[in-house]
Short mmCIF file of C-alpha atoms in Angstrom, two decimals:
data_model
loop_
_atom_site.label_atom_id
_atom_site.label_comp_id
_atom_site.label_asym_id
_atom_site.label_seq_id
_atom_site.Cartn_x
_atom_site.Cartn_y
_atom_site.Cartn_z
CA MET U 870 -25.78 -9.91 -37.39
CA THR U 871 -28.58 -10.40 -34.94
CA GLN U 872 -27.55 -8.95 -31.32
CA ILE U 873 -26.50 -11.95 -29.54
CA ALA U 874 -27.17 -10.07 -26.16
CA ASP U 875 -30.48 -8.76 -27.16
CA ASP U 876 -32.17 -12.17 -26.43
CA THR U 877 -33.73 -12.68 -23.02
CA LEU U 878 -36.08 -15.22 -21.70
CA VAL U 879 -39.39 -13.67 -20.58
CA ILE U 880 -41.43 -15.79 -17.98
CA ALA U 881 -44.56 -14.19 -16.52
CA GLY U 882 -43.15 -10.59 -17.47
CA ARG U 883 -39.78 -11.05 -15.95
CA HIS U 884 -36.74 -11.04 -18.22
CA TYR U 885 -33.76 -13.71 -17.72
CA ARG U 886 -30.41 -13.78 -19.51
CA SER U 887 -29.78 -17.49 -18.91
CA ARG U 888 -32.17 -20.11 -20.50
CA LEU U 889 -30.55 -22.71 -18.26
CA LEU U 890 -32.79 -23.50 -15.36
CA THR U 891 -31.05 -26.01 -12.85
CA GLY U 892 -32.37 -28.25 -10.05
CA THR U 893 -30.68 -28.29 -6.73
CA GLY U 894 -31.10 -31.90 -5.86
CA LYS U 895 -28.65 -34.76 -5.78
CA PHE U 896 -25.52 -32.68 -5.28
CA LYS U 897 -22.79 -33.80 -2.86
CA ASP U 898 -23.30 -30.96 -0.54
CA LEU U 899 -24.61 -27.24 -0.59
CA GLU U 900 -21.13 -26.04 -1.65
CA GLU U 901 -21.31 -28.13 -4.66
CA THR U 902 -24.94 -27.14 -5.35
CA ARG U 903 -23.74 -23.33 -5.13
CA LEU U 904 -20.68 -23.90 -7.47
CA ALA U 905 -22.80 -25.68 -10.13
CA THR U 906 -25.48 -23.35 -10.03
CA GLU U 907 -22.92 -20.42 -10.64
CA ALA U 908 -21.12 -22.55 -13.28
CA ALA U 909 -24.36 -23.03 -15.19
CA ALA U 910 -25.11 -19.27 -14.83
CA ALA U 911 -28.55 -20.39 -13.88
CA GLU U 912 -31.02 -17.56 -12.72
CA ILE U 913 -33.93 -19.72 -11.99
CA VAL U 914 -33.46 -22.74 -9.57
CA THR U 915 -35.92 -25.15 -8.43
CA VAL U 916 -36.22 -26.30 -4.82
CA ALA U 917 -38.25 -29.00 -3.19
CA ILE U 918 -40.50 -28.41 -0.14
CA ARG U 919 -40.25 -30.96 2.70
CA ARG U 920 -40.73 -31.51 6.38
CA THR U 921 -37.95 -29.96 8.59
CA ASN U 922 -35.95 -32.58 10.61
CA ILE U 923 -37.11 -32.05 14.19
CA GLY U 924 -34.25 -32.32 16.51
CA GLN U 925 -31.68 -31.34 13.86
CA ASP U 926 -28.64 -29.12 14.61
CA PRO U 927 -30.10 -25.65 13.99
CA ALA U 928 -26.89 -24.14 12.92
CA GLN U 929 -26.89 -26.53 9.79
CA PRO U 930 -26.70 -24.40 6.72
CA ASN U 931 -29.78 -24.12 4.58
CA LEU U 932 -30.05 -24.29 0.80
CA LEU U 933 -31.66 -20.74 0.71
CA ASP U 934 -28.53 -19.45 2.61
CA VAL U 935 -26.38 -20.61 -0.25
CA LEU U 936 -28.98 -19.73 -3.03
CA PRO U 937 -30.54 -16.49 -1.53
CA PRO U 938 -33.92 -15.52 -2.94
CA ASP U 939 -32.67 -12.00 -3.68
CA ARG U 940 -30.21 -13.19 -6.11
CA TYR U 941 -31.91 -16.18 -7.65
CA THR U 942 -35.50 -16.84 -8.74
CA ILE U 943 -36.51 -19.58 -6.50
CA LEU U 944 -38.90 -22.07 -8.16
CA PRO U 945 -40.56 -24.17 -5.78
CA ASN U 946 -41.61 -27.61 -7.15
CA THR U 947 -44.18 -30.26 -6.30
CA ALA U 948 -41.87 -33.21 -6.59
CA GLY U 949 -43.25 -36.24 -5.08
CA CYS U 950 -46.74 -35.12 -5.27
CA TYR U 951 -49.24 -37.67 -6.75
CA THR U 952 -52.46 -35.94 -6.41
CA ALA U 953 -53.75 -32.26 -7.31
CA ASP U 954 -54.47 -31.81 -3.61
CA ASP U 955 -50.95 -32.40 -2.41
CA ALA U 956 -49.51 -30.40 -5.28
CA VAL U 957 -51.83 -27.34 -4.43
CA ARG U 958 -51.02 -27.65 -0.76
CA THR U 959 -47.22 -27.90 -1.24
CA LEU U 960 -47.16 -24.83 -3.32
CA GLN U 961 -49.27 -22.77 -0.92
CA LEU U 962 -46.83 -23.63 1.75
CA ALA U 963 -44.10 -22.65 -0.69
CA ARG U 964 -45.88 -19.38 -1.05
CA GLU U 965 -45.79 -18.54 2.55
CA LEU U 966 -42.32 -19.86 2.79
CA LEU U 967 -41.15 -17.30 0.34
CA ASP U 968 -42.98 -14.37 1.19
CA GLY U 969 -45.84 -14.52 -1.29
CA HIS U 970 -43.61 -15.70 -4.00
CA LYS U 971 -46.07 -16.66 -7.08
CA LEU U 972 -43.86 -18.28 -9.60
CA VAL U 973 -43.95 -22.20 -9.20
CA LYS U 974 -43.33 -25.41 -10.90
CA LEU U 975 -46.19 -27.88 -11.04
CA GLU U 976 -45.59 -31.62 -11.43
CA VAL U 977 -48.17 -34.18 -10.60
CA LEU U 978 -46.59 -37.60 -10.81
CA GLY U 979 -48.52 -40.83 -11.96
CA ASP U 980 -46.25 -43.48 -11.56
CA PRO U 981 -43.10 -44.16 -9.52
CA ARG U 982 -41.34 -46.21 -12.05
CA THR U 983 -41.45 -43.83 -15.01
CA LEU U 984 -42.31 -40.52 -13.13
CA PHE U 985 -44.60 -39.79 -15.92
CA PRO U 986 -46.85 -36.95 -15.21
CA ASP U 987 -50.53 -37.64 -14.41
CA VAL U 988 -52.09 -35.23 -16.85
CA VAL U 989 -55.55 -35.54 -15.48
CA GLN U 990 -54.22 -34.34 -11.97
CA THR U 991 -51.92 -31.91 -13.45
CA LEU U 992 -54.71 -30.12 -15.26
CA ALA U 993 -56.90 -30.09 -12.09
CA ALA U 994 -53.95 -28.55 -10.04
CA ALA U 995 -53.15 -26.11 -12.72
CA GLU U 996 -56.72 -24.76 -12.83
CA ARG U 997 -56.75 -24.39 -9.03
CA LEU U 998 -53.36 -22.70 -8.80
CA VAL U 999 -54.07 -20.25 -11.59
CA ALA U 1000 -57.24 -19.22 -9.91
CA ASP U 1001 -55.51 -18.83 -6.76
CA GLY U 1002 -53.11 -16.33 -8.22
CA PHE U 1003 -50.00 -18.63 -8.74
CA GLU U 1004 -47.91 -18.30 -11.92
CA VAL U 1005 -47.65 -21.86 -13.08
CA MET U 1006 -44.59 -23.38 -15.03
CA VAL U 1007 -46.08 -26.85 -15.75
CA TYR U 1008 -44.23 -30.08 -16.12
CA THR U 1009 -46.12 -32.17 -18.66
CA SER U 1010 -45.92 -35.04 -21.26
CA ASP U 1011 -44.76 -34.06 -24.84
CA ASP U 1012 -48.45 -34.15 -25.85
CA PRO U 1013 -49.14 -30.80 -28.11
CA LEU U 1014 -52.82 -30.96 -27.36
CA LEU U 1015 -52.20 -31.03 -23.63
CA ALA U 1016 -49.71 -28.34 -23.96
CA ARG U 1017 -52.37 -26.28 -25.54
CA ARG U 1018 -54.91 -26.98 -22.97
CA LEU U 1019 -52.39 -25.99 -20.08
CA GLU U 1020 -51.67 -22.74 -21.81
CA GLN U 1021 -55.40 -21.97 -22.28
CA ILE U 1022 -55.83 -22.75 -18.55
CA GLY U 1023 -53.27 -19.81 -18.01
CA CYS U 1024 -49.95 -21.55 -17.20
CA VAL U 1025 -46.92 -19.17 -17.95
CA ALA U 1026 -44.60 -21.79 -19.34
CA ILE U 1027 -45.08 -25.27 -20.71
CA MET U 1028 -42.40 -27.84 -19.64
CA PRO U 1029 -42.75 -30.94 -21.70
CA LEU U 1030 -40.39 -33.95 -20.88
CA ALA U 1031 -37.67 -35.06 -23.48
CA ALA U 1032 -37.61 -38.46 -21.72
CA PRO U 1033 -38.29 -39.71 -18.13
CA ILE U 1034 -36.98 -37.72 -15.17
CA GLY U 1035 -33.44 -38.59 -14.55
CA SER U 1036 -33.22 -41.04 -17.41
CA GLY U 1037 -30.65 -39.24 -19.46
CA LEU U 1038 -31.99 -40.39 -22.62
CA GLY U 1039 -32.22 -37.12 -24.42
CA ILE U 1040 -34.86 -35.78 -26.71
CA GLN U 1041 -37.05 -38.80 -27.57
CA ASN U 1042 -39.74 -37.10 -29.74
CA ARG U 1043 -38.45 -34.01 -31.40
CA TYR U 1044 -41.40 -33.70 -33.72
CA ASN U 1045 -43.82 -33.56 -30.66
CA LEU U 1046 -41.70 -30.90 -29.06
CA LEU U 1047 -41.52 -28.95 -32.43
CA GLU U 1048 -45.37 -29.02 -32.53
CA ILE U 1049 -45.62 -27.70 -29.12
CA VAL U 1050 -43.08 -24.83 -29.80
CA GLU U 1051 -44.71 -23.92 -32.88
CA ASN U 1052 -48.10 -23.51 -31.40
CA ALA U 1053 -47.40 -22.08 -27.99
CA LYS U 1054 -47.47 -18.47 -27.11
CA VAL U 1055 -45.74 -18.89 -23.74
CA PRO U 1056 -42.25 -20.14 -23.20
CA VAL U 1057 -41.66 -23.79 -23.78
CA LEU U 1058 -38.94 -25.35 -21.82
CA VAL U 1059 -37.79 -28.80 -21.90
CA ASP U 1060 -37.84 -30.34 -18.36
CA ALA U 1061 -36.31 -33.58 -17.68
CA GLY U 1062 -34.46 -36.42 -19.74
CA VAL U 1063 -31.64 -34.48 -20.79
CA GLY U 1064 -28.29 -36.56 -20.62
CA THR U 1065 -25.41 -34.54 -21.96
CA ALA U 1066 -24.69 -31.14 -23.69
CA SER U 1067 -25.86 -32.22 -27.26
CA ASP U 1068 -29.28 -33.04 -25.99
CA ALA U 1069 -29.69 -29.58 -24.53
CA ALA U 1070 -28.47 -28.05 -27.85
CA ILE U 1071 -31.00 -30.20 -29.75
CA ALA U 1072 -33.86 -28.72 -27.70
CA MET U 1073 -32.68 -25.36 -28.32
CA GLU U 1074 -32.18 -25.76 -31.97
CA LEU U 1075 -35.88 -27.00 -32.15
CA GLY U 1076 -36.82 -23.59 -30.84
CA CYS U 1077 -37.46 -24.34 -27.12
CA ASP U 1078 -37.01 -21.27 -24.95
CA GLY U 1079 -35.02 -23.04 -22.35
CA VAL U 1080 -34.01 -26.20 -20.60
CA LEU U 1081 -34.38 -27.28 -17.00
CA MET U 1082 -32.19 -29.95 -15.79
CA ASN U 1083 -30.81 -31.44 -12.54
CA THR U 1084 -29.64 -35.02 -12.70
CA ALA U 1085 -27.52 -34.46 -16.02
CA ILE U 1086 -25.29 -32.02 -13.92
CA ALA U 1087 -25.59 -33.34 -10.48
CA GLY U 1088 -24.89 -37.02 -11.56
CA ALA U 1089 -22.10 -36.16 -13.88
CA ARG U 1090 -18.57 -37.33 -12.76
CA ASP U 1091 -17.71 -33.76 -12.81
CA PRO U 1092 -20.87 -31.74 -11.96
CA LEU U 1093 -19.14 -28.42 -12.32
CA LEU U 1094 -17.73 -28.93 -15.69
CA MET U 1095 -21.00 -30.40 -16.98
CA ALA U 1096 -22.71 -27.35 -15.68
CA HIS U 1097 -20.21 -25.40 -17.74
CA ALA U 1098 -20.88 -27.56 -20.75
CA MET U 1099 -24.51 -27.26 -20.47
CA LYS U 1100 -24.38 -23.61 -20.41
CA LEU U 1101 -22.29 -23.48 -23.67
CA ALA U 1102 -24.89 -25.90 -25.22
CA ILE U 1103 -27.92 -23.87 -24.35
CA GLN U 1104 -26.15 -20.78 -25.73
CA ALA U 1105 -24.92 -22.56 -28.88
CA GLY U 1106 -28.31 -24.16 -29.48
CA ARG U 1107 -30.10 -20.99 -28.85
CA ALA U 1108 -27.81 -19.13 -31.32
CA ALA U 1109 -28.22 -21.73 -34.05
CA PHE U 1110 -31.84 -21.64 -33.79
CA ARG U 1111 -31.90 -17.88 -34.16
CA ALA U 1112 -29.27 -17.99 -37.06
CA GLY U 1113 -31.67 -20.34 -38.95
CA ARG U 1114 -29.88 -23.74 -40.16
CA ILE U 1115 -29.50 -24.75 -43.59
CA PRO U 1116 -31.99 -27.18 -45.29
CA ARG U 1117 -31.05 -30.68 -45.32
CA LYS U 1118 -30.27 -32.26 -48.84
CA ARG U 1119 -29.48 -35.60 -49.95
CA TYR U 1120 -26.52 -34.75 -52.18
CA ALA U 1121 -23.51 -32.57 -51.98
CA SER U 1122 -23.03 -28.71 -52.62
CA ALA U 1123 -19.58 -27.57 -53.09
CA SER U 1124 -18.22 -25.02 -50.72
CA SER U 1125 -15.50 -23.85 -52.92
CA PRO U 1126 -16.29 -22.12 -56.35
CA ILE U 1127 -16.11 -24.38 -59.48
CA ASP U 1128 -15.01 -21.64 -61.84
CA GLY U 1129 -11.23 -21.25 -62.29
CA THR U 1130 -10.10 -24.60 -61.35
CA ILE U 1131 -6.70 -25.44 -62.81
CA GLY U 1132 -6.27 -28.01 -65.78
CA MET V 418 -50.10 -32.15 25.96
CA LYS V 419 -49.53 -34.31 22.91
CA ILE V 420 -49.24 -32.91 19.51
CA THR V 421 -48.35 -34.33 16.04
CA LEU V 422 -45.42 -32.49 14.71
CA ASN V 423 -44.26 -33.65 11.14
CA GLY V 424 -45.84 -36.85 11.57
CA GLU V 425 -44.61 -37.88 15.03
CA VAL V 426 -46.08 -37.44 18.27
CA HIS V 427 -44.60 -35.11 20.71
CA ASP V 428 -45.16 -34.01 24.14
CA ILE V 429 -45.16 -30.19 24.83
CA ALA V 430 -45.95 -27.86 27.58
CA GLU V 431 -49.43 -26.48 28.03
CA GLN V 432 -50.14 -23.00 26.74
CA SER V 433 -47.31 -23.00 24.27
CA THR V 434 -47.69 -20.74 21.24
CA LEU V 435 -46.31 -21.45 17.83
CA GLU V 436 -43.62 -19.19 18.34
CA HIS V 437 -42.58 -20.94 21.50
CA LEU V 438 -42.77 -24.45 19.62
CA LEU V 439 -40.55 -23.00 16.77
CA ALA V 440 -37.99 -21.33 19.09
CA ALA V 441 -37.81 -24.81 21.09
CA ASN V 442 -36.87 -26.64 18.08
CA GLY V 443 -34.32 -24.14 16.68
CA PHE V 444 -36.47 -22.49 14.03
CA ALA V 445 -36.79 -19.07 15.47
CA ASP V 446 -35.21 -17.31 12.84
CA LYS V 447 -35.35 -19.84 10.02
CA ARG V 448 -37.19 -19.57 6.78
CA VAL V 449 -39.81 -22.29 7.32
CA ALA V 450 -43.63 -22.48 6.67
CA VAL V 451 -46.27 -23.74 9.14
CA GLU V 452 -49.50 -25.59 8.63
CA ILE V 453 -51.73 -26.63 11.69
CA ASN V 454 -54.51 -29.03 10.87
CA ARG V 455 -54.05 -28.18 7.20
CA GLN V 456 -54.44 -24.52 7.59
CA ILE V 457 -51.26 -22.28 6.63
CA ILE V 458 -50.33 -20.01 9.47
CA PRO V 459 -48.86 -16.76 8.24
CA ARG V 460 -45.78 -15.70 9.95
CA SER V 461 -47.43 -12.56 11.36
CA VAL V 462 -49.34 -14.56 13.88
CA TYR V 463 -46.95 -17.03 15.22
CA ARG V 464 -46.77 -15.01 18.50
CA GLU V 465 -50.26 -15.32 19.25
CA ARG V 466 -51.18 -18.67 17.94
CA GLU V 467 -51.73 -21.05 20.70
CA ILE V 468 -51.07 -24.79 20.31
CA LYS V 469 -53.94 -27.10 21.41
CA ALA V 470 -53.64 -30.72 22.50
CA GLY V 471 -53.86 -32.92 19.35
CA ASP V 472 -52.88 -30.24 16.74
CA ARG V 473 -51.26 -31.75 13.64
CA ILE V 474 -48.43 -29.39 12.89
CA GLU V 475 -46.20 -29.54 9.74
CA ILE V 476 -43.13 -27.39 9.66
CA VAL V 477 -41.60 -27.20 6.10
CA HIS V 478 -38.48 -25.83 4.51
CA ALA V 479 -36.80 -25.54 0.99
CA ILE V 480 -34.33 -28.42 0.38
CA GLY V 481 -32.54 -29.52 -3.05
CA GLY V 482 -34.79 -30.69 -5.70
CA GLY V 483 -35.26 -30.67 -9.37
#
């Protein structure tokens, strides 16, 4: 049997045991964020970069107190950015905030209703960030040609959407995802659109290297239980992919021997 | 003197340094990043960086996001 443990996700030369990456938004409070992250067994967690509240109580706990950077790989994102300029600026601030940390999630949005990526701005931002020494994990549409272009630019992971951010619609175009996975030499992670555990399992069965999700966990009735379910789904889907599924056939194939039946 | 801090106008004492400004707002030992007039200011120079009237300052931190 193939060794189950001998299967790490490698991003920008670093090895991770978990293929489930989680967002930290939309949770009830920081304690729930911490517990859900633990239940998901996530090692890479996304954070947003925002203005501090001037005049706030300085004793208020901070996200990075409950998810310390020496324990988790913090992945700053550019959520809310609609131009390459804003995205690059945000990640340069993130790099300063995180002591020179280079691994980032780039997303440049094009439209507030769909939150679909603006791929022209995304390509421009990716080029500038790679040239500036960042290790760019890039959120993109499920377009195989665009995925290839982003890989050529030097992105360290391609992260196509399965469906719109926060929609929970699941994998809408598995053949595009398959095409991206089969052609990529860098990890491909589904980012956005997962609704429940089977969606995550399908992504992994298609050969994706991981899944990044936030709303599917944080918005569930029981976020901690859903985090647990997602962890299992990712593990099951990954194992099934490595095991190699049987081909689909139109007709039955008996499981018990035909020889030696009575009568 | 007047400065713009995170998009709002604030009146602060003359001859303030960035270190003073951060301490006055409770960010002395907090993990934040600072931009003045669109230029990122490394933590190592907070002490000597003087704030000038009209400076546009952004102080950011990490919050929950997906």
